[in-house]
CSV table of C-alpha atoms and ligand atoms in Angstrom, one decimal:
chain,number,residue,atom,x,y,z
A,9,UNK,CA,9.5,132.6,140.3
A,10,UNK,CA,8.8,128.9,140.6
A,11,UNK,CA,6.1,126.7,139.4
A,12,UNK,CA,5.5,123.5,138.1
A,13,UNK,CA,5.7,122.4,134.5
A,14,UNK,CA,3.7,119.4,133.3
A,15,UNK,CA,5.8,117.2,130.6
A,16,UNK,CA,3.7,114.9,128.2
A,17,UNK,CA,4.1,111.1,129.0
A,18,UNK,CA,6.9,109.3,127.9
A,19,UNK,CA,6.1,108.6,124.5
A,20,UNK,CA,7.3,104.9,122.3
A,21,UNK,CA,9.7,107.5,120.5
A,22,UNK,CA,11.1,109.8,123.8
A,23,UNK,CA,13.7,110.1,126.3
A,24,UNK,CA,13.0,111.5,130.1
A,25,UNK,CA,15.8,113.4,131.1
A,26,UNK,CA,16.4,114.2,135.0
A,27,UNK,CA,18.2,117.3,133.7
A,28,UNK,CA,21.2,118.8,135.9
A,29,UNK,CA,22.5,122.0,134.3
A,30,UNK,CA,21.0,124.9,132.3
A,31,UNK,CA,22.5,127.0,130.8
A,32,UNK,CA,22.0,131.3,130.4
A,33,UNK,CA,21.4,132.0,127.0
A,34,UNK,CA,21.1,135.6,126.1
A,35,UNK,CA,17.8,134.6,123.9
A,36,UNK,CA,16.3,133.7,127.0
A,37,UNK,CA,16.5,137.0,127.8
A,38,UNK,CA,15.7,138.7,124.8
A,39,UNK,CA,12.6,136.1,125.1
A,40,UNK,CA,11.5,137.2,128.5
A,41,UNK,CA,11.9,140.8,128.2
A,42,UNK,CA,9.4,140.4,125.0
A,43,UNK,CA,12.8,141.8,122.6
A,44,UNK,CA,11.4,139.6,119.9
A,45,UNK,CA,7.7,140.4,120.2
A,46,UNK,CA,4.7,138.4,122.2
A,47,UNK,CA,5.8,136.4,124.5
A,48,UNK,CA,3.4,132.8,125.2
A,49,UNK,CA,3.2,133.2,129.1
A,50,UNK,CA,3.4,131.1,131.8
A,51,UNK,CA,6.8,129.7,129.8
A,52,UNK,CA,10.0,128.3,131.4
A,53,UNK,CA,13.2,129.2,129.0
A,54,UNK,CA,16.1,127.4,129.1
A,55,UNK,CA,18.1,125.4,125.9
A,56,UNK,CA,21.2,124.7,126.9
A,57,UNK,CA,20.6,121.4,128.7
A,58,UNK,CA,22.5,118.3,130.0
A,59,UNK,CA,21.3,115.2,132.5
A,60,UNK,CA,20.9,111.3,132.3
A,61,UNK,CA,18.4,109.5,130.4
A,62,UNK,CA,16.5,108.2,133.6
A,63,UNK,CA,13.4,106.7,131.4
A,64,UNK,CA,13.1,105.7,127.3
A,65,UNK,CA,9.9,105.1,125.3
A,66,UNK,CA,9.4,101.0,124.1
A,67,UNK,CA,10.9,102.3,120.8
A,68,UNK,CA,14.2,103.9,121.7
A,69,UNK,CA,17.1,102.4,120.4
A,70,UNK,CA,19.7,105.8,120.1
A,71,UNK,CA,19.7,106.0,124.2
A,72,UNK,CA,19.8,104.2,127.6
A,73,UNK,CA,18.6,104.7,131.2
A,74,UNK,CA,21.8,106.4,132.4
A,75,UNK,CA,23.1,108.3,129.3
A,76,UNK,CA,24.6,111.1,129.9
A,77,UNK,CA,22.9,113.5,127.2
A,78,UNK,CA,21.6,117.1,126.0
A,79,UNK,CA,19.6,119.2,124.3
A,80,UNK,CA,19.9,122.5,122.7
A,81,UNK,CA,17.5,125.1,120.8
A,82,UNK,CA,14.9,122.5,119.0
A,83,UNK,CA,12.9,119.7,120.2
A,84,UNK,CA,11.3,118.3,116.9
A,85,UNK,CA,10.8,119.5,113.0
A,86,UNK,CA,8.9,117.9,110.2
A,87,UNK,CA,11.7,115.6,109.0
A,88,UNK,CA,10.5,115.5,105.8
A,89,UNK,CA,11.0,118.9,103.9
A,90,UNK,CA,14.2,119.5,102.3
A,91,UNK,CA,15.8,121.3,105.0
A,92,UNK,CA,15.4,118.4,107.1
A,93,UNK,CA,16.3,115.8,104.8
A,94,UNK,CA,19.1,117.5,104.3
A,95,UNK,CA,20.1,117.5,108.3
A,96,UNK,CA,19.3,121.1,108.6
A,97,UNK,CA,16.6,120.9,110.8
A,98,UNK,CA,17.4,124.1,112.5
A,99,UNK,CA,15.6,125.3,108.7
A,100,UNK,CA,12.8,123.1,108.3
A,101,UNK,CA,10.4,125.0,106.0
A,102,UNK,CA,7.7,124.3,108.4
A,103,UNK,CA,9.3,125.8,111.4
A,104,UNK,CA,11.4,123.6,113.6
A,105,UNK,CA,10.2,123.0,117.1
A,106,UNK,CA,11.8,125.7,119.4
A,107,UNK,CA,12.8,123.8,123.5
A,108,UNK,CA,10.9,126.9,124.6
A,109,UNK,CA,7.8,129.2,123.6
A,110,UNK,CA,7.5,126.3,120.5
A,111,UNK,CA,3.7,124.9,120.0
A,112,UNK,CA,4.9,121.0,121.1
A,113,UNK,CA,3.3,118.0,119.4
A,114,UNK,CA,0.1,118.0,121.9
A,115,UNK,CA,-0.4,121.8,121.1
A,116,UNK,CA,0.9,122.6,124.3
A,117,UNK,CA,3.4,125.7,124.4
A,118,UNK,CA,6.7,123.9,124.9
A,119,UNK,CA,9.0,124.8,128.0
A,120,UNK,CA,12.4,124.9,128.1
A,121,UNK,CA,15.2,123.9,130.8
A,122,UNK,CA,15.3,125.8,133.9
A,123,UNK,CA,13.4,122.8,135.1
A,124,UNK,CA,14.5,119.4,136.7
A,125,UNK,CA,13.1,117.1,133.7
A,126,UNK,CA,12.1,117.1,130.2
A,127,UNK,CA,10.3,114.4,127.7
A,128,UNK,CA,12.1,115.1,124.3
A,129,UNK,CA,12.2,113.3,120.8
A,130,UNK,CA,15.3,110.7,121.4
A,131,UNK,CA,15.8,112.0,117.6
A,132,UNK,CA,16.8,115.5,119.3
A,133,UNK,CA,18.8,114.3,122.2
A,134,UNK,CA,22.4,114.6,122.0
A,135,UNK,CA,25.2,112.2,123.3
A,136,UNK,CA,27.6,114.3,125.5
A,137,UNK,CA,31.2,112.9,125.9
A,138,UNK,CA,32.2,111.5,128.9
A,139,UNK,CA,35.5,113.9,128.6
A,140,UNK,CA,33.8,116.9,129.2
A,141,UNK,CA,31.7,117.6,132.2
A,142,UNK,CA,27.8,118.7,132.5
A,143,UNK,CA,28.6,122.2,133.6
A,144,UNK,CA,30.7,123.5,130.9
A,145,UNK,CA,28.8,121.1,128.3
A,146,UNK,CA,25.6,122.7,128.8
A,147,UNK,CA,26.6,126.1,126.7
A,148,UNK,CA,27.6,124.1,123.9
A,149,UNK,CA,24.1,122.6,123.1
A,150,UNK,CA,23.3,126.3,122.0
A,151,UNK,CA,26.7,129.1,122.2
A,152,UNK,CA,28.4,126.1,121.1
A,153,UNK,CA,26.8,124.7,118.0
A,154,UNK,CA,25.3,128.6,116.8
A,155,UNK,CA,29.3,129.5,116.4
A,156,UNK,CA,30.5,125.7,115.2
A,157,UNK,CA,27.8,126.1,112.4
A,158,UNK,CA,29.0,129.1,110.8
A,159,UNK,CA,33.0,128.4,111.7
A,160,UNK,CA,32.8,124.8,109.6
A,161,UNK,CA,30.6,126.8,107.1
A,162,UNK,CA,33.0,129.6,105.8
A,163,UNK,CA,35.7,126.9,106.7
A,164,UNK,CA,37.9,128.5,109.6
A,165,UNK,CA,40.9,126.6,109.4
A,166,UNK,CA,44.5,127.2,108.6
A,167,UNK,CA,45.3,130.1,106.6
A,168,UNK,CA,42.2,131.8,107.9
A,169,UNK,CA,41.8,135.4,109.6
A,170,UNK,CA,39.0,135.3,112.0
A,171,UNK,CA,37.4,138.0,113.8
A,172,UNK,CA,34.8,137.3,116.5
A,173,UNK,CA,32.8,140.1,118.1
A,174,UNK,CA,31.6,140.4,121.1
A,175,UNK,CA,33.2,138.1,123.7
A,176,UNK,CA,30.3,136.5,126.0
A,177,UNK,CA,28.9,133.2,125.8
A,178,UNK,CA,28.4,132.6,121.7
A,179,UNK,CA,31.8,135.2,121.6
A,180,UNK,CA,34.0,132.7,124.0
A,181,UNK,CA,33.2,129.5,122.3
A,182,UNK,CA,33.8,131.1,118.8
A,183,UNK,CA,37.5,131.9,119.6
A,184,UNK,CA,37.6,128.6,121.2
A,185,UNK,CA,36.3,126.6,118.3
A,186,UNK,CA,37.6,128.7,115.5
A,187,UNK,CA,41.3,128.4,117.5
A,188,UNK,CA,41.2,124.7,117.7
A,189,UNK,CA,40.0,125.0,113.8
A,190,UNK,CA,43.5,126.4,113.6
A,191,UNK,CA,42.5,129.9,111.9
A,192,UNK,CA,44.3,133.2,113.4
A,193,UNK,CA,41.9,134.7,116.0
A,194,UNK,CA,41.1,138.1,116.4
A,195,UNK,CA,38.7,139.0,119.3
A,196,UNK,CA,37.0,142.5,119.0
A,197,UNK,CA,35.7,143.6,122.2
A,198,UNK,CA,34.8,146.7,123.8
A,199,UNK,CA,37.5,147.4,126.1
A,200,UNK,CA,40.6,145.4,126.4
A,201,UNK,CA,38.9,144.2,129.7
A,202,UNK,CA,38.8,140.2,128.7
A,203,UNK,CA,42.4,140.3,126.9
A,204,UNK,CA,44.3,137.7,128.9
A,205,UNK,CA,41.1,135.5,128.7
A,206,UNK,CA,40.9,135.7,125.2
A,207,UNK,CA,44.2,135.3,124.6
A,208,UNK,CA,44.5,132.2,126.6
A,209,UNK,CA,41.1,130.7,124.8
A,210,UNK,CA,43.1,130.9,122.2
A,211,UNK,CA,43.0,134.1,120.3
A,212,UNK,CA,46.5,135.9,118.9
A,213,UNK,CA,45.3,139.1,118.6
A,214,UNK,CA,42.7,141.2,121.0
A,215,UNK,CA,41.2,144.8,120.1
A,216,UNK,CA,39.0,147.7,121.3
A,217,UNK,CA,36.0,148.5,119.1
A,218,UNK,CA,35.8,151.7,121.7
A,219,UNK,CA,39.2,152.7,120.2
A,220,UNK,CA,38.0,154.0,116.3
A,221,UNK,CA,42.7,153.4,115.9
A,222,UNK,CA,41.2,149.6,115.4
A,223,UNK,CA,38.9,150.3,112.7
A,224,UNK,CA,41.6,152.0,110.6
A,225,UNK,CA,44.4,149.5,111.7
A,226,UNK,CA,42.0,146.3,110.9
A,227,UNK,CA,40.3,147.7,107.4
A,228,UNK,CA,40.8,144.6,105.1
A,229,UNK,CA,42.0,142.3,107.4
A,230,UNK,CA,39.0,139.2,108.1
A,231,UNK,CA,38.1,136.2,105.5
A,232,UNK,CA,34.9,135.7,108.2
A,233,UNK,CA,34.0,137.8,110.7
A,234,UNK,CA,31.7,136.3,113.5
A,235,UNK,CA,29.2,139.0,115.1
A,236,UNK,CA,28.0,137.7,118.3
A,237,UNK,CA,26.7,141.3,119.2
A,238,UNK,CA,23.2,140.9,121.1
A,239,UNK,CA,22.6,144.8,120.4
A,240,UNK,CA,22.8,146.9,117.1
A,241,UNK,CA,26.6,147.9,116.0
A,242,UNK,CA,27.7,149.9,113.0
A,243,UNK,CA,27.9,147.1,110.1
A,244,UNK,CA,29.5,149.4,107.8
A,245,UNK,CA,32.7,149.8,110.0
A,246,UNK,CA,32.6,145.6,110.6
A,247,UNK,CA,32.4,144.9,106.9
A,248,UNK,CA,35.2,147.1,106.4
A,249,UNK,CA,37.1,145.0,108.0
A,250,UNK,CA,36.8,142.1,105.8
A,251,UNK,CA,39.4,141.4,102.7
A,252,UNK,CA,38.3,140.5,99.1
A,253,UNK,CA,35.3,138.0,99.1
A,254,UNK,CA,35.7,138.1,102.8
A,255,UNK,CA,31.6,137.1,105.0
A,256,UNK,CA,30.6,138.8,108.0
A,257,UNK,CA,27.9,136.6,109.7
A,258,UNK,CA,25.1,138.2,112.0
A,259,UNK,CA,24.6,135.6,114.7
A,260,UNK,CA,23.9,137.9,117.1
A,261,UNK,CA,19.4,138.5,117.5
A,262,UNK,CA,19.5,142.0,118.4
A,263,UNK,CA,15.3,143.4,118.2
A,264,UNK,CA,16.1,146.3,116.1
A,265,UNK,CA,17.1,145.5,112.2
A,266,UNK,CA,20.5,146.1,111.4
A,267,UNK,CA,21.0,148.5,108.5
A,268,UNK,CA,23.6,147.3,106.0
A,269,UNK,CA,25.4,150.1,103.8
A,270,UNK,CA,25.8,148.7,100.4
A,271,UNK,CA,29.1,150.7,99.7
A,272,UNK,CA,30.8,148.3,102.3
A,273,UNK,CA,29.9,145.5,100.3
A,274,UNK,CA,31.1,146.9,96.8
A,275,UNK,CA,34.2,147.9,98.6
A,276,UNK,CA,35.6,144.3,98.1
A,277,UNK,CA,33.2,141.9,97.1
A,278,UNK,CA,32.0,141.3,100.4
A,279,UNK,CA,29.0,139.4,101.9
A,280,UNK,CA,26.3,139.5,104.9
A,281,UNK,CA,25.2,136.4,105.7
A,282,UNK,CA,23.3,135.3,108.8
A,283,UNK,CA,23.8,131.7,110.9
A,284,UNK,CA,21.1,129.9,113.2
A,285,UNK,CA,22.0,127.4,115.3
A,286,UNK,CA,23.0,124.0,113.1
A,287,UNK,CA,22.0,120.8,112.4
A,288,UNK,CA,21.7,117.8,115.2
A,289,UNK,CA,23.6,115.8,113.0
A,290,UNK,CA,26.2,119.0,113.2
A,291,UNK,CA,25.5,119.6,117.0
A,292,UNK,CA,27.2,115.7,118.0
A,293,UNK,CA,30.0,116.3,115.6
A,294,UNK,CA,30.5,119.9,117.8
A,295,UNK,CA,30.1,117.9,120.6
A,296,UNK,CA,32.9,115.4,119.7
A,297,UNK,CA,34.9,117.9,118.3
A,298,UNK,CA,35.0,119.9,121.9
A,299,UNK,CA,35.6,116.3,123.5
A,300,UNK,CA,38.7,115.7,121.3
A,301,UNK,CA,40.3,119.6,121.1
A,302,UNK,CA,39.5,119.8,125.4
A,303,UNK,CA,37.3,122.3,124.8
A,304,UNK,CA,34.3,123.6,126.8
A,305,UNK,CA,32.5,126.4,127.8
A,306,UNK,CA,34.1,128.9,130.5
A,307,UNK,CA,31.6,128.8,133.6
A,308,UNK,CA,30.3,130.4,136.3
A,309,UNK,CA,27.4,128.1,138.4
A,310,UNK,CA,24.7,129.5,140.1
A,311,UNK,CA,22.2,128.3,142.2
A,312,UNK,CA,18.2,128.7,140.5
A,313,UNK,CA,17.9,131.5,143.1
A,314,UNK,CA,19.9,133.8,141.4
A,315,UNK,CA,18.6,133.6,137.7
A,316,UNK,CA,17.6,137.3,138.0
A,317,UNK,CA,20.4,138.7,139.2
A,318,UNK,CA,22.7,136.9,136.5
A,319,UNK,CA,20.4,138.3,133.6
A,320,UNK,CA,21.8,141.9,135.0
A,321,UNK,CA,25.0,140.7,134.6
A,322,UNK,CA,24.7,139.5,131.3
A,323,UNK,CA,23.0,142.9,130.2
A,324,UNK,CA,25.5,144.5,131.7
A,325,UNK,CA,28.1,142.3,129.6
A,326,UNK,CA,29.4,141.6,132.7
A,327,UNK,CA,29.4,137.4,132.2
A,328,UNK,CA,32.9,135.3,131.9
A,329,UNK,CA,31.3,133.3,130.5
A,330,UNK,CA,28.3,131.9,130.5
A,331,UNK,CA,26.0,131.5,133.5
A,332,UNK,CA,25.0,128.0,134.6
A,333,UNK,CA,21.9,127.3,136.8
A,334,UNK,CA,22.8,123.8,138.9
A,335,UNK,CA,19.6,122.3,138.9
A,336,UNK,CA,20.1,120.2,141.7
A,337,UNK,CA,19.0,123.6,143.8
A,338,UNK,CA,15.8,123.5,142.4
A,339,UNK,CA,14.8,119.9,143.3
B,24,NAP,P1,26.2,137.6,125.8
B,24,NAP,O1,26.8,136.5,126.6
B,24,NAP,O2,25.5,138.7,126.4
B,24,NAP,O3,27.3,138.2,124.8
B,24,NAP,C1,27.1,139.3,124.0
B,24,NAP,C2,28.4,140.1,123.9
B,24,NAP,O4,28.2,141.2,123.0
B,24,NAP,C3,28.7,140.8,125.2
B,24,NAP,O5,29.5,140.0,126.1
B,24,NAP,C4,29.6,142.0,124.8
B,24,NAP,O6,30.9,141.5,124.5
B,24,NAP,C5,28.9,142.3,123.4
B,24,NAP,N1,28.0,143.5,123.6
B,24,NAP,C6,26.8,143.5,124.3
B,24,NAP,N2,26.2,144.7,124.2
B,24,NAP,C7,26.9,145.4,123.3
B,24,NAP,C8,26.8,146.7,122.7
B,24,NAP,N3,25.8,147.5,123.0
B,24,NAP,N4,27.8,147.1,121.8
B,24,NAP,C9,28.8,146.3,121.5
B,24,NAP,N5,29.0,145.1,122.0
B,24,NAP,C10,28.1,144.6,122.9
B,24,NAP,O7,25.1,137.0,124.8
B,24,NAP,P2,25.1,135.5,124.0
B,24,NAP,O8,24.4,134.6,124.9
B,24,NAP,O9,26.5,135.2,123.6
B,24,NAP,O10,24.2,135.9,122.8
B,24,NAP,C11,24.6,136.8,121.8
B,24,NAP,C12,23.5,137.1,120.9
B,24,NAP,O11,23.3,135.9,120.0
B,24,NAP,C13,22.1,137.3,121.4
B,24,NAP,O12,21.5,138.3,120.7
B,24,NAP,C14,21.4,136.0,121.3
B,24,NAP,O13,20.0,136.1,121.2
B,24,NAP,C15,22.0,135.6,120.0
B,24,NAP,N6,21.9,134.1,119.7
B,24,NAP,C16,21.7,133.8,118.4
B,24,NAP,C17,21.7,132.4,118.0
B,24,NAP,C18,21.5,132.0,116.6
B,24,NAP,O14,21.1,130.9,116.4
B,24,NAP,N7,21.8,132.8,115.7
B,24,NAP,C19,21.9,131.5,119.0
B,24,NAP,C20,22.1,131.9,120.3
B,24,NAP,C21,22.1,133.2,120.6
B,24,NAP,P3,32.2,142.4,124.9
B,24,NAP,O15,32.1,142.7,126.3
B,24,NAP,O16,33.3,141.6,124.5
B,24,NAP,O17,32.1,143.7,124.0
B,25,ZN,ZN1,20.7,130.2,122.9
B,26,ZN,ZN1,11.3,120.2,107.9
């Protein structure tokens, strides 16, 4: 459905962005279909966004009319609490400022980016590289940065076994990311149906979780496992796969809790962890990371008329690999 979206007036301190691509986030669809509780209606989703800076405030000084920019998952935080201070706005103690269903500085319920233009903080505006273009930069501001965050975190690199699973949109950019990190790449997935596209993002090995052969054939295997599942899995068969002192991190938002059998931690002194988003700080050096390996998100553009029929797809997990709405069709 369309409608209109008033933005605040360009403040001394914001950007107005003539915004170009959006990108299909599965949280905007857990958001919608109310997976993660009340939902704030009338709200716009939307927070993986790239356009041009078409109008700054008098006290801008990080951007220009004409900047080709983005913005991801938050629009603002308190900047002051340790979190902050520490460029981990994504875990300001007073809750940062979510693109969509967040309560904006006016009070208003903010609204995200399936929407031709947004007023936004310059402080949470990110530069993207000329090198890569708006279509397949728009996933990074969010599938991007949630998988950099935890990859520089538990240091994939060389010498590293890593195990993504799930391979849609957070799932793709984590082999890509964690491949140009130069750690060995293991894509778990539930059918061998994506294995020549995960192989040439990058990955050297592809398995079947459908297949219980992997489970036995992978025990002890991971230093970090990456779970971008959106739905609940079986965490004591993924932690079994990690070796001694080996982290398995929940990125994946599924509604229902996911119940963690202590025996598969003892088994090798392993850890659960969970990863949201990162930093902005973190989100540019992403961003010029992807510019300097060649990297960007796989894509498949679609017009703002068929939003609906893409979410299907994605529930179905039937999405190579993320879906892109070209904004330009809603103007
Ligand atoms: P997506 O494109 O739908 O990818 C999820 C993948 O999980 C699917 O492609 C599929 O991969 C696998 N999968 C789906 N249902 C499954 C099931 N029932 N059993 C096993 N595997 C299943 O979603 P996304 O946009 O990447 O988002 C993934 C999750 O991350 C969502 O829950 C989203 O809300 C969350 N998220 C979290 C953060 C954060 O900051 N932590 C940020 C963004 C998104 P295969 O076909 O390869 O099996
Ligand atoms: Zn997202
Ligand atoms: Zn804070």
């Amino acid at each position: 459905m369309r409608t209109t979206v008033e933005r605040r007036a360009v403040g001394p301190r914001d950007v107005l962005i003539e915004i170009r691509y959006a990108g299909i986030c599965h949280s905007d669809i857990h958001t919608v279909r109310g997976d993660w509780g009340k939902v704030p209606y009338p709200l716009t989703v939307g927070h993986e966004i790239v356009g041009q800076v078409t109008e700054v405030g008098a006290e801008v000084t990080r951007h220009s009319i004409g900047d080709r920019v983005g913005v991801g998952c938050m629009v603002n935080s308190c900047r002051e609490c340790d979190n902050c201070k520490a460029g981990e706005e994504q875990y300001c103690l007073k809750g940062m400022v979510g693109t969509y269903a967040g309560t904006d500085r006016d009070g208003s319920v903010t609204q995200g980016g399936y929407s031709t233009h947004i007023v936004v903080d310059e402080d949470f505006v990110l530069r993207v590289p000329e090198a890569i273009a708006y279509e397949t930069a728009a996933p990074l501001l969010c599938a991007g940065i949630t998988t950099y965050s935890p990859l520089a975190h538990w240091k994939a690199g060389p010498g590293r076994n890593v195990a993504v699973v799930g391979m849609g949109g957070l799932g793709h950019m984590a082999v890509k990311i964690a491949a140009a990190m130069g750690a060995e790449v293991t894509v778990l997935s539930q059918t061998l149906g994506k294995k020549d596209d995960g192989l040439a993002f990058g990955a050297a090995h592809y398995y079947a979780t459908s297949d219980p052969a992997t489970f036995e054939k992978l025990a002890n295997t991971f230093d970090l496992i990456i779970n971008t599942v959106s739905a609940p899995i079986d965490m004591g068969a993924y932690l079994r796969l990690l070796r001694l002192d080996g982290t398995l991190v929940a990125v994946g938002a599924p509604p229902e809790p996911l119940p963690v059998q202590v025996f598969a931690l003892f088994g090798a002194r392993r850890s659960f962890a969970g990863s949201s988003i990162g930093g902005i700080a973190e989100t540019q050096e992403m961003l010029d990371f992807c510019a300097e390996h060649g990297i960007s998100a796989q894509v498949e553009v679609i017009s703002a008329d068929e939003v609906n029929e893409a979410y299907e797809r994605v529930l179905k997990s039937d999405v190579r690999y993320r879906f892109v709405i070209d904004i330009d069709t809603l103007r």
